mmCIF file of C-alpha atoms and ligand atoms in Angstrom:
data_model
loop_
_atom_site.group_PDB
_atom_site.id
_atom_site.type_symbol
_atom_site.label_atom_id
_atom_site.label_comp_id
_atom_site.label_asym_id
_atom_site.label_seq_id
_atom_site.Cartn_x
_atom_site.Cartn_y
_atom_site.Cartn_z
ATOM 1 C CA UNK A 1 11.934 -216.745 -137.721
ATOM 2 C CA UNK A 2 12.025 -215.251 -134.147
ATOM 3 C CA UNK A 3 15.125 -214.050 -132.579
ATOM 4 C CA UNK A 4 14.486 -212.549 -129.540
ATOM 5 C CA UNK A 5 12.245 -209.631 -128.327
ATOM 6 C CA UNK A 6 12.144 -205.973 -128.609
ATOM 7 C CA UNK A 7 13.244 -203.656 -125.616
ATOM 8 C CA UNK A 8 11.608 -200.596 -126.685
ATOM 9 C CA UNK A 9 8.098 -199.892 -127.328
ATOM 10 C CA UNK A 10 5.256 -202.604 -127.285
ATOM 11 C CA UNK A 11 6.714 -205.964 -126.027
ATOM 12 C CA UNK A 12 6.815 -208.535 -128.894
ATOM 13 C CA UNK A 13 8.820 -211.085 -130.706
ATOM 14 C CA UNK A 14 10.927 -209.860 -133.676
ATOM 15 C CA UNK A 15 10.919 -212.206 -136.788
ATOM 16 C CA UNK A 16 12.844 -212.134 -139.489
ATOM 17 C CA UNK A 17 12.292 -214.275 -142.561
ATOM 18 C CA UNK A 18 14.732 -216.918 -143.015
ATOM 19 C CA UNK A 19 15.311 -215.796 -146.809
ATOM 20 C CA UNK A 20 16.579 -212.737 -145.349
ATOM 21 C CA UNK A 21 20.002 -214.793 -144.182
ATOM 22 C CA UNK A 22 20.569 -216.008 -147.947
ATOM 23 C CA UNK A 23 21.407 -212.106 -148.525
ATOM 24 C CA UNK A 24 23.834 -212.506 -145.812
ATOM 25 C CA UNK A 25 24.062 -211.689 -142.367
ATOM 26 C CA UNK A 26 26.661 -209.792 -139.836
ATOM 27 C CA UNK A 27 26.793 -209.921 -136.150
ATOM 28 C CA UNK A 28 29.244 -207.200 -134.659
ATOM 29 C CA UNK A 29 30.058 -206.615 -131.137
ATOM 30 C CA UNK A 30 33.355 -206.597 -128.817
ATOM 31 C CA UNK A 31 34.475 -209.587 -126.787
ATOM 32 C CA UNK A 32 31.834 -210.862 -124.691
ATOM 33 C CA UNK A 33 28.756 -208.782 -125.968
ATOM 34 C CA UNK A 34 26.923 -211.990 -127.042
ATOM 35 C CA UNK A 35 28.093 -212.281 -130.593
ATOM 36 C CA UNK A 36 28.755 -216.204 -130.490
ATOM 37 C CA UNK A 37 25.567 -216.891 -128.698
ATOM 38 C CA UNK A 38 23.412 -214.974 -130.949
ATOM 39 C CA UNK A 39 24.555 -216.798 -133.823
ATOM 40 C CA UNK A 40 24.468 -219.787 -132.509
ATOM 41 C CA UNK A 41 20.688 -219.182 -131.814
ATOM 42 C CA UNK A 42 20.142 -217.955 -135.178
ATOM 43 C CA UNK A 43 21.889 -220.745 -136.871
ATOM 44 C CA UNK A 44 19.675 -223.141 -134.447
ATOM 45 C CA UNK A 45 16.542 -221.639 -136.240
ATOM 46 C CA UNK A 46 17.928 -221.548 -139.654
ATOM 47 C CA UNK A 47 18.527 -225.390 -139.350
ATOM 48 C CA UNK A 48 14.955 -225.516 -140.003
ATOM 49 C CA UNK A 49 15.047 -223.884 -143.295
ATOM 50 C CA UNK A 50 18.581 -225.023 -144.775
ATOM 51 C CA UNK A 51 21.510 -226.892 -144.183
ATOM 52 C CA UNK A 52 23.812 -224.896 -141.561
ATOM 53 C CA UNK A 53 27.569 -225.322 -141.567
ATOM 54 C CA UNK A 54 29.730 -223.701 -138.703
ATOM 55 C CA UNK A 55 33.125 -222.702 -139.362
ATOM 56 C CA UNK A 56 34.000 -222.832 -135.208
ATOM 57 C CA UNK A 57 37.259 -220.973 -134.672
ATOM 58 C CA UNK A 58 37.347 -221.247 -130.733
ATOM 59 C CA UNK A 59 35.242 -224.830 -130.622
ATOM 60 C CA UNK A 60 32.440 -223.047 -128.897
ATOM 61 C CA UNK A 61 29.279 -224.123 -130.727
ATOM 62 C CA UNK A 62 29.243 -227.750 -129.778
ATOM 63 C CA UNK A 63 28.169 -226.682 -126.227
ATOM 64 C CA UNK A 64 25.607 -224.042 -127.435
ATOM 65 C CA UNK A 65 23.770 -226.552 -130.042
ATOM 66 C CA UNK A 66 22.901 -229.550 -128.444
ATOM 67 C CA UNK A 67 21.658 -231.217 -131.643
ATOM 68 C CA UNK A 68 24.704 -230.076 -133.688
ATOM 69 C CA UNK A 69 27.045 -232.652 -135.391
ATOM 70 C CA UNK A 70 30.610 -231.717 -134.744
ATOM 71 C CA UNK A 71 33.328 -232.476 -136.973
ATOM 72 C CA UNK A 72 37.000 -232.292 -136.012
ATOM 73 C CA UNK A 73 38.910 -232.363 -139.438
ATOM 74 C CA UNK A 74 41.581 -235.377 -139.695
ATOM 75 C CA UNK A 75 42.889 -237.621 -142.460
ATOM 76 C CA UNK A 76 39.569 -239.551 -142.729
ATOM 77 C CA UNK A 77 37.347 -236.447 -143.105
ATOM 78 C CA UNK A 78 39.579 -234.092 -144.257
ATOM 79 C CA UNK A 79 38.846 -230.460 -144.710
ATOM 80 C CA UNK A 80 37.736 -230.317 -148.703
ATOM 81 C CA UNK A 81 40.374 -227.991 -150.992
ATOM 82 C CA UNK A 82 38.508 -227.456 -154.488
ATOM 83 C CA UNK A 83 40.889 -228.262 -156.996
ATOM 84 C CA UNK A 84 40.185 -226.373 -159.713
ATOM 85 C CA UNK A 85 43.050 -223.927 -161.145
ATOM 86 C CA UNK A 86 41.308 -220.621 -160.447
ATOM 87 C CA UNK A 87 39.851 -222.108 -157.077
ATOM 88 C CA UNK A 88 42.951 -223.168 -155.724
ATOM 89 C CA UNK A 89 45.165 -220.655 -156.672
ATOM 90 C CA UNK A 90 42.944 -217.672 -155.527
ATOM 91 C CA UNK A 91 42.682 -219.578 -152.157
ATOM 92 C CA UNK A 92 46.542 -220.112 -151.848
ATOM 93 C CA UNK A 93 47.126 -216.679 -153.296
ATOM 94 C CA UNK A 94 44.751 -215.268 -150.434
ATOM 95 C CA UNK A 95 45.727 -216.914 -147.379
ATOM 96 C CA UNK A 96 49.944 -217.506 -148.278
ATOM 97 C CA UNK A 97 49.813 -213.776 -149.676
ATOM 98 C CA UNK A 98 51.594 -214.776 -152.756
ATOM 99 C CA UNK A 99 53.504 -212.497 -154.907
ATOM 100 C CA UNK A 100 52.599 -212.714 -158.546
ATOM 101 C CA UNK A 101 55.520 -214.759 -159.665
ATOM 102 C CA UNK A 102 54.707 -217.216 -156.835
ATOM 103 C CA UNK A 103 51.039 -217.335 -157.969
ATOM 104 C CA UNK A 104 52.675 -217.863 -161.688
ATOM 105 C CA UNK A 105 54.107 -220.917 -160.799
ATOM 106 C CA UNK A 106 51.322 -222.321 -158.637
ATOM 107 C CA UNK A 107 48.971 -222.015 -161.445
ATOM 108 C CA UNK A 108 51.378 -223.614 -164.338
ATOM 109 C CA UNK A 109 52.291 -226.417 -161.732
ATOM 110 C CA UNK A 110 48.602 -227.088 -160.807
ATOM 111 C CA UNK A 111 47.508 -226.929 -165.046
ATOM 112 C CA UNK A 112 50.136 -229.332 -165.557
ATOM 113 C CA UNK A 113 49.866 -232.119 -163.072
ATOM 114 C CA UNK A 114 46.684 -231.810 -161.369
ATOM 115 C CA UNK A 115 47.861 -232.731 -158.119
ATOM 116 C CA UNK A 116 45.424 -234.554 -155.527
ATOM 117 C CA UNK A 117 46.780 -233.820 -152.186
ATOM 118 C CA UNK A 118 48.920 -231.006 -151.104
ATOM 119 C CA UNK A 119 51.953 -233.218 -150.379
ATOM 120 C CA UNK A 120 51.785 -234.054 -154.168
ATOM 121 C CA UNK A 121 51.463 -230.373 -154.876
ATOM 122 C CA UNK A 122 54.561 -229.704 -153.043
ATOM 123 C CA UNK A 123 56.596 -232.554 -155.116
ATOM 124 C CA UNK A 124 55.580 -230.778 -158.084
ATOM 125 C CA UNK A 125 56.612 -228.083 -157.412
ATOM 126 C CA UNK A 126 59.903 -228.953 -156.667
ATOM 127 C CA UNK A 127 60.153 -230.349 -160.075
ATOM 128 C CA UNK A 128 59.539 -227.454 -161.529
ATOM 129 C CA UNK A 129 61.947 -226.028 -164.209
ATOM 130 C CA UNK A 130 64.203 -223.343 -163.126
ATOM 131 C CA UNK A 131 65.286 -222.086 -166.111
ATOM 132 C CA UNK A 132 65.418 -218.324 -164.851
ATOM 133 C CA UNK A 133 66.761 -216.452 -161.645
ATOM 134 C CA UNK A 134 63.521 -215.218 -160.617
ATOM 135 C CA UNK A 135 62.031 -218.491 -160.899
ATOM 136 C CA UNK A 136 64.369 -219.970 -158.531
ATOM 137 C CA UNK A 137 63.614 -217.598 -155.999
ATOM 138 C CA UNK A 138 59.762 -217.538 -156.479
ATOM 139 C CA UNK A 139 59.799 -221.337 -156.191
ATOM 140 C CA UNK A 140 61.706 -221.740 -153.134
ATOM 141 C CA UNK A 141 59.375 -218.783 -151.592
ATOM 142 C CA UNK A 142 56.432 -220.718 -152.699
ATOM 143 C CA UNK A 143 57.727 -224.167 -151.676
ATOM 144 C CA UNK A 144 58.589 -222.650 -148.021
ATOM 145 C CA UNK A 145 54.993 -221.270 -147.674
ATOM 146 C CA UNK A 146 53.030 -224.435 -148.953
ATOM 147 C CA UNK A 147 55.589 -227.038 -147.228
ATOM 148 C CA UNK A 148 54.620 -225.670 -143.830
ATOM 149 C CA UNK A 149 50.921 -226.493 -144.479
ATOM 150 C CA UNK A 150 51.674 -229.898 -145.373
ATOM 151 C CA UNK A 151 53.893 -231.040 -142.670
ATOM 152 C CA UNK A 152 51.981 -229.694 -139.856
ATOM 153 C CA UNK A 153 48.942 -231.024 -140.210
ATOM 154 C CA UNK A 154 47.117 -233.770 -142.931
ATOM 155 C CA UNK A 155 43.783 -232.472 -142.711
ATOM 156 C CA UNK A 156 43.466 -231.276 -146.082
ATOM 157 C CA UNK A 157 42.543 -232.990 -148.843
ATOM 158 C CA UNK A 158 41.802 -232.038 -152.662
ATOM 159 C CA UNK A 159 38.473 -232.144 -153.995
ATOM 160 C CA UNK A 160 37.530 -235.048 -151.110
ATOM 161 C CA UNK A 161 34.067 -233.588 -150.479
ATOM 162 C CA UNK A 162 33.327 -236.251 -147.635
ATOM 163 C CA UNK A 163 32.816 -233.625 -144.822
ATOM 164 C CA UNK A 164 29.526 -232.716 -146.575
ATOM 165 C CA UNK A 165 27.814 -236.199 -146.531
ATOM 166 C CA UNK A 166 27.760 -235.539 -142.761
ATOM 167 C CA UNK A 167 24.955 -232.881 -143.516
ATOM 168 C CA UNK A 168 21.430 -233.632 -142.007
ATOM 169 C CA UNK A 169 18.189 -231.841 -142.211
ATOM 170 C CA UNK A 170 18.118 -229.736 -138.686
ATOM 171 C CA UNK A 171 20.917 -230.825 -137.575
ATOM 172 C CA UNK A 172 23.909 -228.017 -137.747
ATOM 173 C CA UNK A 173 27.313 -229.215 -138.747
ATOM 174 C CA UNK A 174 30.016 -227.573 -136.896
ATOM 175 C CA UNK A 175 33.481 -227.854 -138.100
ATOM 176 C CA UNK A 176 35.534 -227.679 -135.026
ATOM 177 C CA UNK A 177 39.071 -225.777 -136.467
ATOM 178 C CA UNK A 178 39.854 -224.630 -132.722
ATOM 179 C CA UNK A 179 42.760 -227.152 -132.454
ATOM 180 C CA UNK A 180 44.664 -225.708 -135.497
ATOM 181 C CA UNK A 181 47.025 -223.288 -133.769
ATOM 182 C CA UNK A 182 48.732 -222.129 -136.829
ATOM 183 C CA UNK A 183 46.563 -219.316 -138.161
ATOM 184 C CA UNK A 184 47.449 -219.773 -141.520
ATOM 185 C CA UNK A 185 46.264 -222.971 -141.563
ATOM 186 C CA UNK A 186 43.153 -221.720 -139.713
ATOM 187 C CA UNK A 187 42.735 -219.160 -142.444
ATOM 188 C CA UNK A 188 43.042 -221.646 -145.334
ATOM 189 C CA UNK A 189 40.534 -224.071 -143.555
ATOM 190 C CA UNK A 190 37.944 -221.281 -143.457
ATOM 191 C CA UNK A 191 38.609 -220.101 -146.810
ATOM 192 C CA UNK A 192 39.032 -223.713 -148.340
ATOM 193 C CA UNK A 193 35.481 -224.604 -146.600
ATOM 194 C CA UNK A 194 33.773 -221.389 -148.388
ATOM 195 C CA UNK A 195 34.773 -222.056 -151.430
ATOM 196 C CA UNK A 196 34.358 -226.241 -151.309
ATOM 197 C CA UNK A 197 30.726 -225.355 -150.302
ATOM 198 C CA UNK A 198 30.496 -222.861 -152.946
ATOM 199 C CA UNK A 199 31.600 -225.609 -155.595
ATOM 200 C CA UNK A 200 29.493 -228.220 -154.124
ATOM 201 C CA UNK A 201 26.419 -226.262 -154.303
ATOM 202 C CA UNK A 202 26.809 -225.112 -158.020
ATOM 203 C CA UNK A 203 27.066 -228.708 -158.901
ATOM 204 C CA UNK A 204 23.320 -229.369 -157.192
ATOM 205 C CA UNK A 205 25.039 -232.024 -154.723
ATOM 206 C CA UNK A 206 23.403 -229.926 -151.839
ATOM 207 C CA UNK A 207 19.482 -229.436 -152.422
ATOM 208 C CA UNK A 208 19.113 -227.428 -149.315
ATOM 209 C CA UNK A 209 19.693 -223.859 -148.764
ATOM 210 C CA UNK A 210 22.705 -223.569 -147.042
ATOM 211 C CA UNK A 211 23.799 -220.995 -144.326
ATOM 212 C CA UNK A 212 27.577 -220.728 -143.334
ATOM 213 C CA UNK A 213 28.428 -218.970 -140.135
ATOM 214 C CA UNK A 214 32.176 -217.923 -139.824
ATOM 215 C CA UNK A 215 33.304 -217.220 -136.389
ATOM 216 C CA UNK A 216 36.527 -214.665 -136.356
ATOM 217 C CA UNK A 217 35.551 -213.189 -139.837
ATOM 218 C CA UNK A 218 38.118 -210.815 -139.847
ATOM 219 C CA UNK A 219 40.701 -213.187 -139.242
ATOM 220 C CA UNK A 220 39.279 -215.048 -142.172
ATOM 221 C CA UNK A 221 38.955 -211.812 -144.664
ATOM 222 C CA UNK A 222 42.562 -210.314 -145.689
ATOM 223 C CA UNK A 223 42.769 -206.376 -145.766
ATOM 224 C CA UNK A 224 43.655 -206.474 -149.795
ATOM 225 C CA UNK A 225 42.001 -208.199 -152.237
ATOM 226 C CA UNK A 226 39.624 -210.639 -150.993
ATOM 227 C CA UNK A 227 37.733 -213.860 -152.245
ATOM 228 C CA UNK A 228 34.794 -213.309 -149.452
ATOM 229 C CA UNK A 229 33.538 -209.664 -151.149
ATOM 230 C CA UNK A 230 33.328 -211.596 -153.960
ATOM 231 C CA UNK A 231 31.720 -214.452 -152.713
ATOM 232 C CA UNK A 232 29.255 -212.578 -150.917
ATOM 233 C CA UNK A 233 27.684 -211.555 -154.331
ATOM 234 C CA UNK A 234 28.310 -214.895 -156.415
ATOM 235 C CA UNK A 235 26.770 -217.549 -153.860
ATOM 236 C CA UNK A 236 23.651 -215.786 -152.954
ATOM 237 C CA UNK A 237 22.100 -216.963 -156.155
ATOM 238 C CA UNK A 238 23.263 -220.238 -155.415
ATOM 239 C CA UNK A 239 21.086 -220.231 -152.526
ATOM 240 C CA UNK A 240 23.997 -219.716 -149.877
ATOM 241 C CA UNK A 241 23.522 -217.612 -147.334
ATOM 242 C CA UNK A 242 26.846 -216.117 -145.071
ATOM 243 C CA UNK A 243 26.848 -215.207 -141.578
ATOM 244 C CA UNK A 244 30.006 -213.085 -140.587
ATOM 245 C CA UNK A 245 30.403 -212.860 -136.929
ATOM 246 C CA UNK A 246 33.546 -210.420 -135.981
ATOM 247 C CA UNK A 247 34.446 -208.137 -133.337
ATOM 248 C CA UNK A 248 36.323 -205.758 -135.572
ATOM 249 C CA UNK A 249 33.989 -204.302 -138.465
ATOM 250 C CA UNK A 250 36.481 -202.084 -139.545
ATOM 251 C CA UNK A 251 38.647 -204.831 -140.899
ATOM 252 C CA UNK A 252 35.477 -206.237 -142.960
ATOM 253 C CA UNK A 253 35.348 -202.608 -144.616
ATOM 254 C CA UNK A 254 32.268 -201.199 -145.812
ATOM 255 C CA UNK A 255 31.713 -203.049 -148.881
ATOM 256 C CA UNK A 256 31.371 -206.343 -147.289
ATOM 257 C CA UNK A 257 29.105 -204.849 -144.500
ATOM 258 C CA UNK A 258 26.868 -203.343 -147.189
ATOM 259 C CA UNK A 259 26.693 -206.782 -148.919
ATOM 260 C CA UNK A 260 25.543 -208.405 -145.762
ATOM 261 C CA UNK A 261 21.435 -207.346 -145.307
ATOM 262 C CA UNK A 262 21.063 -208.647 -141.802
ATOM 263 C CA UNK A 263 22.735 -206.929 -139.337
ATOM 264 C CA UNK A 264 23.294 -207.521 -135.781
ATOM 265 C CA UNK A 265 25.055 -204.931 -133.880
ATOM 266 C CA UNK A 266 25.857 -205.805 -130.091
ATOM 267 C CA UNK A 267 27.848 -203.067 -127.982
ATOM 268 C CA UNK A 268 30.793 -201.489 -129.505
ATOM 269 C CA UNK A 269 33.191 -199.494 -127.977
ATOM 270 C CA UNK A 270 35.722 -198.287 -130.499
ATOM 271 C CA UNK A 271 34.839 -195.238 -132.095
ATOM 272 C CA UNK A 272 35.679 -195.853 -135.579
ATOM 273 C CA UNK A 273 33.859 -199.367 -135.516
ATOM 274 C CA UNK A 274 30.358 -197.630 -134.128
ATOM 275 C CA UNK A 275 30.930 -194.833 -137.203
ATOM 276 C CA UNK A 276 31.347 -197.449 -139.744
ATOM 277 C CA UNK A 277 28.528 -199.503 -138.489
ATOM 278 C CA UNK A 278 26.328 -196.627 -138.320
ATOM 279 C CA UNK A 279 27.033 -195.696 -141.398
ATOM 280 C CA UNK A 280 26.780 -198.750 -143.374
ATOM 281 C CA UNK A 281 23.236 -199.751 -141.516
ATOM 282 C CA UNK A 282 21.938 -196.139 -141.927
ATOM 283 C CA UNK A 283 21.344 -196.232 -138.174
ATOM 284 C CA UNK A 284 19.658 -193.162 -136.709
ATOM 285 C CA UNK A 285 21.665 -190.957 -134.037
ATOM 286 C CA UNK A 286 19.505 -192.094 -131.130
ATOM 287 C CA UNK A 287 20.292 -195.940 -132.103
ATOM 288 C CA UNK A 288 24.020 -195.096 -132.787
ATOM 289 C CA UNK A 289 24.579 -193.741 -129.184
ATOM 290 C CA UNK A 290 23.154 -196.318 -127.508
ATOM 291 C CA UNK A 291 25.690 -199.094 -129.101
ATOM 292 C CA UNK A 292 28.391 -198.593 -126.684
ATOM 293 C CA UNK A 293 26.057 -199.023 -123.775
ATOM 294 C CA UNK A 294 24.264 -202.217 -124.919
ATOM 295 C CA UNK A 295 24.160 -204.869 -122.591
ATOM 296 C CA UNK A 296 24.918 -208.333 -123.400
ATOM 297 C CA UNK A 297 22.570 -210.054 -125.598
ATOM 298 C CA UNK A 298 21.034 -207.096 -126.362
ATOM 299 C CA UNK A 299 21.262 -205.579 -130.089
ATOM 300 C CA UNK A 300 20.575 -203.352 -132.669
ATOM 301 C CA UNK A 301 18.950 -205.481 -135.332
ATOM 302 C CA UNK A 302 18.187 -204.315 -138.821
ATOM 303 C CA UNK A 303 16.954 -206.341 -141.879
ATOM 304 C CA UNK A 304 15.277 -205.392 -145.337
ATOM 305 C CA UNK A 305 11.993 -207.414 -143.822
ATOM 306 C CA UNK A 306 11.846 -204.802 -140.452
ATOM 307 C CA UNK A 307 10.381 -201.693 -141.279
ATOM 308 C CA UNK A 308 13.089 -200.058 -139.089
ATOM 309 C CA UNK A 309 16.096 -201.065 -136.596
ATOM 310 C CA UNK A 310 14.814 -202.676 -133.717
ATOM 311 C CA UNK A 311 16.610 -202.741 -130.040
ATOM 312 C CA UNK A 312 16.204 -206.552 -129.628
ATOM 313 C CA UNK A 313 17.239 -208.882 -126.565
ATOM 314 C CA UNK A 314 18.408 -212.033 -128.394
ATOM 315 C CA UNK A 315 17.089 -215.418 -126.733
ATOM 316 C CA UNK A 316 16.166 -218.715 -127.984
ATOM 317 C CA UNK A 317 12.424 -218.670 -128.766
ATOM 318 C CA UNK A 318 10.516 -222.316 -129.669
HETATM 319 N N1 LIG B 1 21.274 -213.405 -125.433
HETATM 320 C C1 LIG B 1 22.002 -213.564 -124.512
HETATM 321 N N2 LIG B 1 21.381 -214.198 -123.481
HETATM 322 C C2 LIG B 1 21.747 -214.628 -121.829
HETATM 323 N N3 LIG B 1 23.387 -214.723 -122.061
HETATM 324 C C3 LIG B 1 23.791 -214.213 -122.917
HETATM 325 C C4 LIG B 1 23.365 -213.851 -124.108
HETATM 326 N N4 LIG B 1 24.317 -213.510 -125.041
HETATM 327 C C5 LIG B 1 25.490 -213.853 -124.600
HETATM 328 N N5 LIG B 1 25.376 -214.098 -123.250
HETATM 329 C C6 LIG B 1 26.192 -214.768 -122.145
HETATM 330 O O1 LIG B 1 27.228 -213.703 -122.299
HETATM 331 C C7 LIG B 1 28.792 -214.258 -121.978
HETATM 332 C C8 LIG B 1 29.877 -213.745 -123.428
HETATM 333 O O2 LIG B 1 28.651 -214.059 -124.456
HETATM 334 P P1 LIG B 1 29.451 -214.652 -126.156
HETATM 335 O O3 LIG B 1 28.289 -215.255 -126.706
HETATM 336 O O4 LIG B 1 30.523 -215.708 -125.769
HETATM 337 O O5 LIG B 1 30.062 -213.243 -126.552
HETATM 338 P P2 LIG B 1 31.112 -212.847 -127.745
HETATM 339 O O6 LIG B 1 31.158 -214.050 -128.681
HETATM 340 O O7 LIG B 1 30.660 -211.841 -128.223
HETATM 341 O O8 LIG B 1 32.222 -212.745 -126.808
HETATM 342 C C9 LIG B 1 28.403 -215.584 -121.980
HETATM 343 O O9 LIG B 1 28.482 -216.235 -120.558
HETATM 344 C C10 LIG B 1 26.783 -215.557 -122.511
HETATM 345 O O10 LIG B 1 26.305 -217.200 -121.697
HETATM 346 MG MG1 LIG B 2 32.141 -215.059 -129.629
#
């Protein structure tokens, strides 16, 4: 896939094989540096090689990708939350920052009752027996957290994968979560989608390779224990490539960046960010020095198939 042209040395298009993106990609840069435009150009190219799903945090991609299908999840096409006990507990642990006691109650309730909706889950937690004082406290804290999710929006449904029936070859699927105001709900939406794709793909329900673009990925990955670092290494063998777009590489951290084999570095200003990226990507000093001064749409690009990092003006090439 051509992703743009180099701006040093002899002019030429810069190509990256689509398969490199199955080993994950990170697109970093300050606000306005060109990340979203770059991600949309890459997504457009990738849709020739597999299914593309974009978790659209700000609702920007519909304008950038004219042939895409834009879905605003609602009660009819909900965001799937995988219903396996471990899946659902780990998603909620991550998003709601549950204590061990709260996780324990959640796990017991899901094992015993197998709820199909978040409303059912809340009902079952309410009936959970409170024989000890710690249970009462943890149960009420858990209810407070989960009932916010249920009362505000009816956009999540357990084990309902209807959304993925909208996947079409050569047609990126944009899941617009911009209208969800609550940041906890947005994080839940993004993580649930990721996990759902993993579940569906592992059951061979999607034949194609799948590329997932996650905007504002620093908001999705928490600083502590996280699903995403584990998923990055696990989904690769399923033929799923993740593209993390972020202005805050330090929030993602070294381990996550190291798990992304394609690196697109737009202009960064923070010294910590530049240092981390330079170290993780192994940038030579002369390239590290240009990172703060890169123009809009220009990036240092590295990928396993390139001989060395290239300075690229990203643009759509037919
Ligand atoms: N490769 C590019 N070529 C031309 N214009 C670009 C390019 N990348 C970004 N821009 C322009 O710069 C502005 C910011 O781009 P955007 O992709 O939204 O940045 P970010 O996502 O980093 O905030 C937009 O007006 C966009 O059209
Ligand atoms: Mg952006």
